[in-house]
Short mmCIF file of C-alpha atoms in Angstrom, two decimals:
data_model
loop_
_atom_site.label_atom_id
_atom_site.label_comp_id
_atom_site.label_asym_id
_atom_site.label_seq_id
_atom_site.Cartn_x
_atom_site.Cartn_y
_atom_site.Cartn_z
CA UNK Z 1 -9.32 22.55 10.81
CA UNK Z 2 -8.52 19.20 12.48
CA UNK Z 3 -5.26 19.02 14.52
CA UNK Z 4 -2.88 16.00 14.22
CA UNK Z 5 0.79 15.08 15.13
CA UNK Z 6 0.98 13.48 11.51
CA UNK Z 7 -1.16 13.22 8.41
CA UNK Z 8 0.17 10.67 6.00
CA UNK Z 9 -1.42 11.04 2.23
CA UNK Z 10 -0.92 7.90 0.03
CA UNK Z 11 -1.86 7.20 -3.55
CA UNK Z 12 -2.87 3.51 -2.94
CA UNK Z 13 -4.32 1.59 0.12
CA UNK Z 14 -1.58 -0.96 0.71
CA UNK Z 15 0.87 1.77 0.56
CA UNK Z 16 -0.99 3.77 3.07
CA UNK Z 17 -0.93 0.72 5.42
CA UNK Z 18 2.55 0.12 5.18
CA UNK Z 19 3.55 3.87 5.71
CA UNK Z 20 1.16 4.07 8.85
CA UNK Z 21 2.90 1.20 10.27
CA UNK Z 22 6.01 2.95 10.46
CA UNK Z 23 4.33 5.42 13.02
CA UNK Z 24 2.26 2.41 14.59
CA UNK Z 25 5.11 0.18 15.07
CA UNK Z 26 6.77 2.85 17.59
CA UNK Z 27 3.58 2.91 19.55
CA UNK Z 28 1.59 5.93 18.18
CA UNK Z 29 -2.11 5.46 17.76
CA UNK Z 30 -2.54 5.40 13.73
CA UNK Z 31 -5.73 5.05 11.92
CA UNK Z 32 -6.44 4.75 8.22
CA UNK Z 33 -9.43 6.59 7.13
CA UNK Z 34 -11.46 4.68 4.46
CA UNK Z 35 -14.84 6.25 4.69
CA UNK Z 36 -14.88 10.22 4.41
CA UNK Z 37 -17.48 10.00 7.51
CA UNK Z 38 -15.27 7.83 9.52
CA UNK Z 39 -14.43 9.64 12.78
CA UNK Z 40 -11.16 9.24 14.90
CA UNK Z 41 -9.34 10.93 17.45
CA UNK Z 42 -6.00 9.35 16.53
CA UNK Z 43 -2.83 11.50 16.55
CA UNK Z 44 -1.78 10.08 13.30
CA UNK Z 45 -4.24 9.63 10.44
CA UNK Z 46 -3.53 8.19 7.06
CA UNK Z 47 -5.55 8.92 4.00
CA UNK Z 48 -5.62 7.09 0.89
CA UNK Z 49 -6.20 9.22 -2.18
CA UNK Z 50 -6.53 6.29 -4.57
CA UNK Z 51 -4.86 8.64 -7.11
CA UNK Z 52 -1.88 6.69 -8.47
CA UNK Z 53 -3.36 6.20 -11.93
CA UNK Z 54 -5.65 9.28 -12.00
CA UNK Z 55 -4.65 12.32 -14.49
CA UNK Z 56 -2.11 14.42 -12.80
CA UNK Z 57 -4.44 17.52 -12.32
CA UNK Z 58 -7.39 15.18 -10.83
CA UNK Z 59 -4.47 13.36 -8.58
CA UNK Z 60 -3.42 16.76 -7.37
CA UNK Z 61 -6.66 17.83 -6.36
CA UNK Z 62 -7.20 14.86 -4.16
CA UNK Z 63 -4.09 15.56 -2.60
CA UNK Z 64 -4.44 19.27 -2.11
CA UNK Z 65 -7.79 18.52 -0.48
CA UNK Z 66 -6.61 16.07 2.02
CA UNK Z 67 -3.79 18.24 3.19
CA UNK Z 68 -5.75 21.42 3.33
CA UNK Z 69 -8.19 20.34 5.63
CA UNK Z 70 -5.72 19.15 8.43
CA UNK Z 71 -3.39 21.19 10.77
CA UNK Z 72 -0.89 18.48 11.13
CA UNK Z 73 2.56 18.87 12.83
CA UNK Z 74 4.08 16.59 10.23
CA UNK Z 75 2.80 16.09 6.57
CA UNK Z 76 4.03 12.68 5.00
CA UNK Z 77 3.41 12.36 1.21
CA UNK Z 78 3.62 8.64 0.41
CA UNK Z 79 4.71 7.67 -2.91
CA UNK Z 80 5.28 4.42 -4.26
CA UNK Z 81 8.91 2.75 -3.90
CA UNK Z 82 9.07 1.71 -7.34
CA UNK Z 83 8.23 5.51 -8.41
CA UNK Z 84 4.95 4.64 -10.18
CA UNK Z 85 2.21 7.41 -10.19
CA UNK Z 86 1.94 11.09 -10.10
CA UNK Z 87 4.81 12.05 -8.19
CA UNK Z 88 5.50 15.41 -9.60
CA UNK Z 89 1.70 16.56 -9.25
CA UNK Z 90 1.23 15.34 -5.90
CA UNK Z 91 4.45 16.54 -4.41
CA UNK Z 92 3.55 19.85 -5.89
CA UNK Z 93 0.03 19.84 -4.63
CA UNK Z 94 1.19 18.83 -1.00
CA UNK Z 95 3.64 21.76 -1.04
CA UNK Z 96 1.04 24.05 -2.01
CA UNK Z 97 -1.55 22.82 0.53
CA UNK Z 98 1.06 22.69 3.31
CA UNK Z 99 3.08 25.12 5.47
CA UNK Z 100 6.26 23.64 4.09
CA UNK Z 101 8.55 25.78 1.51
CA UNK Z 102 10.97 22.60 0.64
CA UNK Z 103 10.21 19.01 0.15
CA UNK Z 104 12.69 16.11 1.05
CA UNK Z 105 11.96 13.30 -1.47
CA UNK Z 106 13.52 9.89 -0.51
CA UNK Z 107 11.40 6.70 -1.85
CA UNK Z 108 14.02 4.04 -0.90
CA UNK Z 109 13.03 1.13 1.16
CA UNK Z 110 16.04 -0.78 1.75
CA UNK Z 111 14.56 -3.62 3.71
CA UNK Z 112 12.44 -4.33 0.67
CA UNK Z 113 15.16 -3.95 -1.84
CA UNK Z 114 14.36 -0.39 -3.01
CA UNK Z 115 17.49 1.94 -2.78
CA UNK Z 116 18.85 5.48 -4.53
CA UNK Z 117 22.30 6.02 -5.20
CA UNK Z 118 23.74 8.66 -7.53
CA UNK Z 119 20.19 9.81 -8.20
CA UNK Z 120 19.41 6.36 -9.56
CA UNK Z 121 16.62 4.25 -8.10
CA UNK Z 122 17.17 0.53 -7.88
CA UNK Z 123 14.65 -2.46 -7.15
CA UNK Z 124 16.76 -5.63 -5.92
CA UNK Z 125 19.74 -4.17 -7.77
CA UNK Z 126 17.84 -3.42 -11.18
CA UNK Z 127 17.09 -0.17 -12.47
CA UNK Z 128 13.64 0.42 -11.82
CA UNK Z 129 12.67 1.42 -15.33
CA UNK Z 130 13.80 -2.73 -16.12
CA UNK Z 131 11.28 -4.06 -13.46
CA UNK Z 132 7.86 -4.70 -13.90
CA UNK Z 133 7.18 -0.98 -13.05
CA UNK Z 134 8.77 -0.11 -16.24
CA UNK Z 135 6.06 -2.01 -18.00
CA UNK Z 136 3.19 -1.06 -15.93
CA UNK Z 137 0.06 -0.92 -18.19
CA UNK Z 138 -1.42 2.20 -16.69
CA UNK Z 139 1.81 4.26 -16.08
CA UNK Z 140 5.08 2.76 -17.04
CA UNK Z 141 8.24 4.16 -15.23
CA UNK Z 142 10.45 5.00 -18.13
CA UNK Z 143 13.32 6.65 -16.25
CA UNK Z 144 15.33 5.48 -13.39
CA UNK Z 145 16.85 8.83 -12.52
CA UNK Z 146 14.82 10.14 -9.74
CA UNK Z 147 15.73 14.07 -10.28
CA UNK Z 148 15.29 13.45 -13.97
CA UNK Z 149 11.71 11.70 -13.49
CA UNK Z 150 10.50 14.59 -11.15
CA UNK Z 151 11.75 17.27 -13.51
CA UNK Z 152 9.58 15.06 -16.31
CA UNK Z 153 6.47 15.36 -14.32
CA UNK Z 154 6.61 19.07 -13.87
CA UNK Z 155 8.87 19.85 -10.88
CA UNK Z 156 11.28 22.55 -12.39
CA UNK Z 157 13.14 23.24 -8.89
CA UNK Z 158 14.83 19.80 -8.23
CA UNK Z 159 18.01 19.39 -6.39
CA UNK Z 160 19.82 16.27 -5.41
CA UNK Z 161 21.71 15.24 -2.19
CA UNK Z 162 24.24 12.23 -3.11
CA UNK Z 163 24.86 9.30 -0.72
CA UNK Z 164 28.26 10.38 0.47
CA UNK Z 165 26.69 13.58 1.95
CA UNK Z 166 23.86 11.73 3.29
CA UNK Z 167 25.96 9.22 5.21
CA UNK Z 168 27.76 12.14 6.85
CA UNK Z 169 24.37 13.49 7.84
CA UNK Z 170 24.53 16.23 5.50
CA UNK Z 171 21.25 16.55 3.92
CA UNK Z 172 21.01 20.01 2.67
CA UNK Z 173 17.35 21.14 1.92
CA UNK Z 174 18.34 24.84 1.07
CA UNK Z 175 19.30 24.77 -2.52
CA UNK Z 176 16.07 23.65 -4.29
CA UNK Z 177 12.24 23.62 -3.48
CA UNK Z 178 12.34 19.88 -4.00
CA UNK Z 179 15.48 17.65 -3.13
CA UNK Z 180 15.82 14.00 -4.30
CA UNK Z 181 17.90 12.34 -1.69
CA UNK Z 182 19.91 9.24 -2.02
CA UNK Z 183 19.34 6.40 0.58
CA UNK Z 184 20.98 2.65 0.34
CA UNK Z 185 20.50 2.02 4.26
CA UNK Z 186 18.00 2.86 7.02
CA UNK Z 187 20.45 5.15 8.69
CA UNK Z 188 20.40 7.27 5.51
CA UNK Z 189 16.69 7.68 5.77
CA UNK Z 190 17.02 8.51 9.54
CA UNK Z 191 19.37 11.21 8.49
CA UNK Z 192 16.71 12.54 5.83
CA UNK Z 193 13.99 12.36 8.44
CA UNK Z 194 16.32 14.45 10.90
CA UNK Z 195 16.96 17.19 8.41
CA UNK Z 196 13.25 17.53 7.25
CA UNK Z 197 12.06 17.96 10.73
CA UNK Z 198 14.83 20.86 11.29
CA UNK Z 199 13.44 22.68 8.05
CA UNK Z 200 9.98 21.70 8.79
CA UNK Z 201 10.23 20.11 5.21
CA UNK Z 202 7.44 18.20 3.44
CA UNK Z 203 8.32 14.51 3.74
CA UNK Z 204 8.09 12.38 0.53
CA UNK Z 205 8.96 8.66 0.66
CA UNK Z 206 7.48 5.14 0.89
CA UNK Z 207 7.01 3.13 4.01
CA UNK Z 208 10.91 3.11 4.56
CA UNK Z 209 11.33 6.82 5.47
CA UNK Z 210 8.24 6.56 7.62
CA UNK Z 211 9.71 4.53 9.93
CA UNK Z 212 12.22 7.20 11.06
CA UNK Z 213 10.06 10.22 11.16
CA UNK Z 214 9.82 11.63 14.92
CA UNK Z 215 6.40 12.95 16.04
CA UNK Z 216 5.36 14.47 19.49
CA UNK Z 217 2.61 12.15 20.12
CA UNK Z 218 1.53 9.78 23.24
CA UNK Z 219 2.18 6.16 22.70
CA UNK Z 220 -0.68 3.70 23.10
CA UNK Z 221 -1.55 -0.04 23.62
CA UNK Z 222 -1.96 -1.96 20.39
CA UNK Z 223 -5.55 -2.33 19.30
CA UNK Z 224 -6.78 -5.46 20.68
CA UNK Z 225 -7.80 -8.75 18.70
CA UNK Z 226 -10.70 -10.88 19.36
CA UNK Z 227 -10.55 -13.04 22.24
CA UNK Z 228 -11.86 -16.14 20.72
CA UNK Z 229 -10.57 -16.88 17.06
CA UNK Z 230 -12.07 -19.49 15.13
CA UNK Z 231 -8.96 -20.16 13.26
CA UNK Z 232 -10.11 -19.53 9.84
CA UNK Z 233 -8.82 -17.01 7.32
CA UNK Z 234 -9.97 -15.72 4.10
CA UNK Z 235 -7.58 -14.01 1.49
CA UNK Z 236 -7.81 -12.06 -1.50
CA UNK Z 237 -5.01 -11.98 -3.96
CA UNK Z 238 -5.68 -9.61 -6.97
CA UNK Z 239 -2.18 -8.74 -7.84
CA UNK Z 240 -0.25 -10.61 -10.66
CA UNK Z 241 3.33 -9.38 -9.80
CA UNK Z 242 5.72 -12.23 -10.07
CA UNK Z 243 6.05 -11.85 -6.18
CA UNK Z 244 2.33 -12.83 -5.57
CA UNK Z 245 2.34 -15.54 -8.11
CA UNK Z 246 5.31 -17.31 -6.05
CA UNK Z 247 3.46 -16.69 -2.81
CA UNK Z 248 0.37 -18.58 -4.33
CA UNK Z 249 2.48 -21.27 -5.46
CA UNK Z 250 3.94 -21.58 -1.69
CA UNK Z 251 0.49 -22.39 -0.55
CA UNK Z 252 -1.13 -25.78 -0.70
CA UNK Z 253 -3.07 -26.16 -3.87
CA UNK Z 254 -6.27 -26.78 -1.76
CA UNK Z 255 -6.07 -23.61 -0.14
CA UNK Z 256 -6.05 -21.31 -3.32
CA UNK Z 257 -9.51 -20.81 -5.29
CA UNK Z 258 -9.12 -19.45 -8.75
CA UNK Z 259 -11.57 -16.58 -10.01
CA UNK Z 260 -12.16 -17.25 -13.52
CA UNK Z 261 -10.72 -13.90 -14.46
CA UNK Z 262 -11.47 -14.26 -18.24
CA UNK Z 263 -15.25 -15.18 -17.51
CA UNK Z 264 -15.26 -11.97 -14.89
CA UNK Z 265 -14.61 -9.73 -18.05
CA UNK Z 266 -17.67 -11.08 -19.92
CA UNK Z 267 -19.87 -12.66 -17.32
CA UNK Z 268 -19.04 -11.23 -13.70
CA UNK Z 269 -22.05 -12.41 -11.94
CA UNK Z 270 -21.42 -16.10 -13.05
CA UNK Z 271 -17.62 -15.79 -12.37
CA UNK Z 272 -18.54 -14.30 -8.88
CA UNK Z 273 -21.18 -16.96 -8.03
CA UNK Z 274 -18.82 -19.76 -8.85
CA UNK Z 275 -16.08 -18.17 -6.85
CA UNK Z 276 -18.20 -17.49 -3.92
CA UNK Z 277 -19.52 -21.34 -3.80
CA UNK Z 278 -15.89 -22.71 -4.01
CA UNK Z 279 -14.57 -20.42 -1.12
CA UNK Z 280 -17.22 -21.42 0.95
CA UNK Z 281 -16.86 -25.00 0.44
CA UNK Z 282 -13.24 -24.69 1.19
CA UNK Z 283 -13.76 -22.74 4.44
CA UNK Z 284 -16.24 -25.40 5.35
CA UNK Z 285 -13.67 -28.14 4.78
CA UNK Z 286 -10.46 -26.53 6.10
CA UNK Z 287 -9.24 -23.36 7.91
CA UNK Z 288 -7.92 -21.12 4.86
CA UNK Z 289 -9.21 -20.24 1.31
CA UNK Z 290 -7.30 -17.60 -1.05
CA UNK Z 291 -9.42 -16.35 -3.82
CA UNK Z 292 -6.87 -15.40 -6.60
CA UNK Z 293 -7.38 -13.75 -9.89
CA UNK Z 294 -4.55 -15.42 -11.54
CA UNK Z 295 -1.95 -18.23 -10.64
CA UNK Z 296 0.36 -17.87 -13.67
CA UNK Z 297 1.17 -15.53 -16.57
CA UNK Z 298 -0.86 -17.70 -18.61
CA UNK Z 299 -4.10 -16.94 -16.64
CA UNK Z 300 -3.25 -13.40 -17.17
CA UNK Z 301 -2.82 -13.62 -20.73
CA UNK Z 302 -6.26 -15.61 -21.06
CA UNK Z 303 -7.84 -12.64 -19.47
CA UNK Z 304 -6.50 -9.94 -21.68
CA UNK Z 305 -7.44 -12.28 -24.77
CA UNK Z 306 -10.96 -12.57 -23.33
CA UNK Z 307 -11.22 -9.08 -23.07
CA UNK Z 308 -9.66 -8.48 -26.69
CA UNK Z 309 -12.22 -11.07 -28.18
CA UNK Z 310 -15.24 -9.00 -26.34
CA UNK Z 311 -13.88 -5.61 -27.16
CA UNK Z 312 -12.85 -4.64 -23.82
CA UNK Z 313 -9.97 -2.54 -23.05
CA UNK Z 314 -7.07 -3.75 -20.85
CA UNK Z 315 -7.89 -1.15 -18.17
CA UNK Z 316 -11.60 -1.92 -18.17
CA UNK Z 317 -10.80 -5.58 -17.81
CA UNK Z 318 -8.71 -5.02 -14.72
CA UNK Z 319 -11.45 -2.98 -13.42
CA UNK Z 320 -13.99 -5.72 -14.06
CA UNK Z 321 -11.84 -8.14 -12.37
CA UNK Z 322 -11.16 -6.33 -9.43
CA UNK Z 323 -14.96 -5.46 -8.84
CA UNK Z 324 -15.61 -9.25 -8.93
CA UNK Z 325 -12.88 -9.93 -6.45
CA UNK Z 326 -14.72 -7.40 -4.10
CA UNK Z 327 -18.11 -8.48 -4.46
CA UNK Z 328 -17.02 -12.17 -3.95
CA UNK Z 329 -15.46 -11.10 -0.84
CA UNK Z 330 -18.43 -9.65 0.67
CA UNK Z 331 -20.51 -12.68 -0.24
CA UNK Z 332 -17.99 -14.91 1.21
CA UNK Z 333 -17.75 -12.91 4.35
CA UNK Z 334 -21.46 -12.76 4.74
CA UNK Z 335 -21.75 -16.49 4.35
CA UNK Z 336 -18.64 -17.89 6.46
CA UNK Z 337 -17.61 -14.88 8.72
CA UNK Z 338 -13.88 -16.18 8.89
CA UNK Z 339 -11.60 -14.92 11.59
CA UNK Z 340 -9.00 -12.92 9.73
CA UNK Z 341 -8.51 -11.44 6.31
CA UNK Z 342 -5.63 -10.86 3.86
CA UNK Z 343 -5.53 -8.64 0.97
CA UNK Z 344 -2.96 -8.50 -1.84
CA UNK Z 345 -2.80 -5.59 -4.07
CA UNK Z 346 -3.87 -2.03 -3.52
CA UNK Z 347 -6.84 -1.89 -5.87
CA UNK Z 348 -8.30 -5.29 -4.64
CA UNK Z 349 -8.02 -4.23 -1.19
CA UNK Z 350 -9.68 -0.98 -1.45
CA UNK Z 351 -12.62 -2.96 -3.45
CA UNK Z 352 -12.90 -5.54 -0.88
CA UNK Z 353 -13.11 -3.32 1.91
CA UNK Z 354 -15.48 -1.08 0.42
CA UNK Z 355 -17.51 -4.04 -0.38
CA UNK Z 356 -17.36 -4.82 3.40
CA UNK Z 357 -18.57 -1.24 4.10
CA UNK Z 358 -15.19 -0.58 6.54
CA UNK Z 359 -14.82 2.74 7.79
CA UNK Z 360 -11.15 2.45 8.65
CA UNK Z 361 -8.20 0.47 9.85
CA UNK Z 362 -6.36 0.66 13.03
CA UNK Z 363 -2.93 -0.37 12.63
CA UNK Z 364 -1.21 -2.61 15.30
CA UNK Z 365 2.23 -1.88 14.83
CA UNK Z 366 3.04 -5.44 13.91
CA UNK Z 367 4.39 -6.81 10.59
CA UNK Z 368 4.45 -9.95 9.05
CA UNK Z 369 7.43 -8.69 6.86
CA UNK Z 370 8.80 -5.48 5.91
CA UNK Z 371 5.99 -3.53 4.32
CA UNK Z 372 3.30 -6.15 5.17
CA UNK Z 373 1.67 -4.70 8.41
CA UNK Z 374 -1.24 -6.09 10.66
CA UNK Z 375 -4.40 -3.72 11.44
CA UNK Z 376 -7.96 -4.32 12.62
CA UNK Z 377 -11.03 -3.41 10.63
CA UNK Z 378 -13.15 -0.61 12.11
CA UNK Z 379 -16.88 -0.41 11.06
CA UNK Z 380 -18.82 -2.55 8.58
CA UNK Z 381 -19.31 -6.18 8.19
CA UNK Z 382 -15.90 -7.28 9.26
CA UNK Z 383 -15.76 -4.78 12.21
CA UNK Z 384 -12.95 -5.95 14.78
CA UNK Z 385 -11.37 -8.48 12.30
CA UNK Z 386 -7.64 -8.77 11.99
CA UNK Z 387 -6.29 -7.83 8.64
CA UNK Z 388 -2.95 -8.11 6.73
CA UNK Z 389 -2.46 -6.02 3.66
CA UNK Z 390 0.24 -6.41 1.35
CA UNK Z 391 1.65 -4.77 -1.86
CA UNK Z 392 1.65 -7.14 -4.84
CA UNK Z 393 5.46 -6.96 -5.24
CA UNK Z 394 6.38 -7.22 -1.42
CA UNK Z 395 7.77 -10.03 0.41
CA UNK Z 396 9.28 -13.55 -0.10
CA UNK Z 397 7.91 -16.96 -1.21
CA UNK Z 398 6.34 -17.54 2.23
CA UNK Z 399 5.10 -13.97 3.07
CA UNK Z 400 1.38 -14.86 2.14
CA UNK Z 401 1.51 -17.98 4.11
CA UNK Z 402 2.89 -16.10 7.15
CA UNK Z 403 0.17 -13.47 6.67
CA UNK Z 404 -2.86 -16.22 6.87
CA UNK Z 405 -1.00 -17.61 10.03
CA UNK Z 406 -0.76 -14.21 11.40
CA UNK Z 407 -4.44 -13.25 11.28
CA UNK Z 408 -5.55 -17.00 12.41
CA UNK Z 409 -3.37 -16.45 15.30
CA UNK Z 410 -1.31 -19.53 14.89
CA UNK Z 411 1.21 -20.01 17.80
CA UNK Z 412 4.58 -18.78 16.51
CA UNK Z 413 3.50 -16.91 13.46
CA UNK Z 414 5.57 -14.12 12.43
CA UNK Z 415 4.53 -10.54 13.63
#
């Protein structure tokens, strides 16, 4: 059995990256394994089970397999900061496969506007069920109460520790097998991490809690970047979250190349060919090209209408668009070999990196914005390339532009 200082098991790729960043930022060598045969001696290993929208039983199997094969001092089950996915099934599986008898669940990420108070989870002050997570087409979050949501997903022994106790450092983990913990400030997450360490509890949280988990591992230098950057960056934006659409609007129009997503549903080869040609032309004429699946909500509706007319399900349509973006990324890379890569949206990031035959990602411990980390691609066509991954709903209007500047190594870029 492989020994690690920490094992992070996430349900999507961008979440895996931002949670691994919590360890890398404190100097711990942290590697995200993309390919099953990718070898690393890093003390902190991150695994993406790609299980957010699987059936609960299938998601549980993937988590159980990931945890059972590693002897880690700390096991961290990453969950979505907007509570999407198979939280109940995956927490139960991680508990069963680890040596932990109890779990502390704190999905808050205060620096990204996600907090839990009185057991209720909020995103930028709104009940999570009233945000886009509540209308997620593949798995809507219908209850903003964290304890109630966990019980509804099959966990029958769920307790709750309120924010007043957490603020005093009193995070009791003895009353239930799973304890949902309030947190509205980073200091509250630090208290959760300390209590979990004392009880050898399974840690369950988003990227916020990871920043406070203490591990016994040596610190190392950041993975180096190429010495001679070309100054060209390529981005792929597959998310249609309002935050991502606003970030695309913040870029110069000349930098954004739209994928004909409605055409990708019925004629993916043609849509990919046109997108690749436009991206190549853009990179030849300037330093930045971002391939986007949508610029407005009207684009999204047009894609869904094309799917309905063709008798294609909404889920299948999204999968076809994601696949088209991944294929286009590979063709653009082979033709233009830009110096940096920015990927927005977990499914699209996974598709693009798979198309580029990447084996893993080495987290650099630098971030463009909270939850938007930098890394270096290991293996495959883009080996050694600076990368920024971003969840669709993360960041302000300038975050995507800042990420492109980071991978191009523009002087003064955020990091």
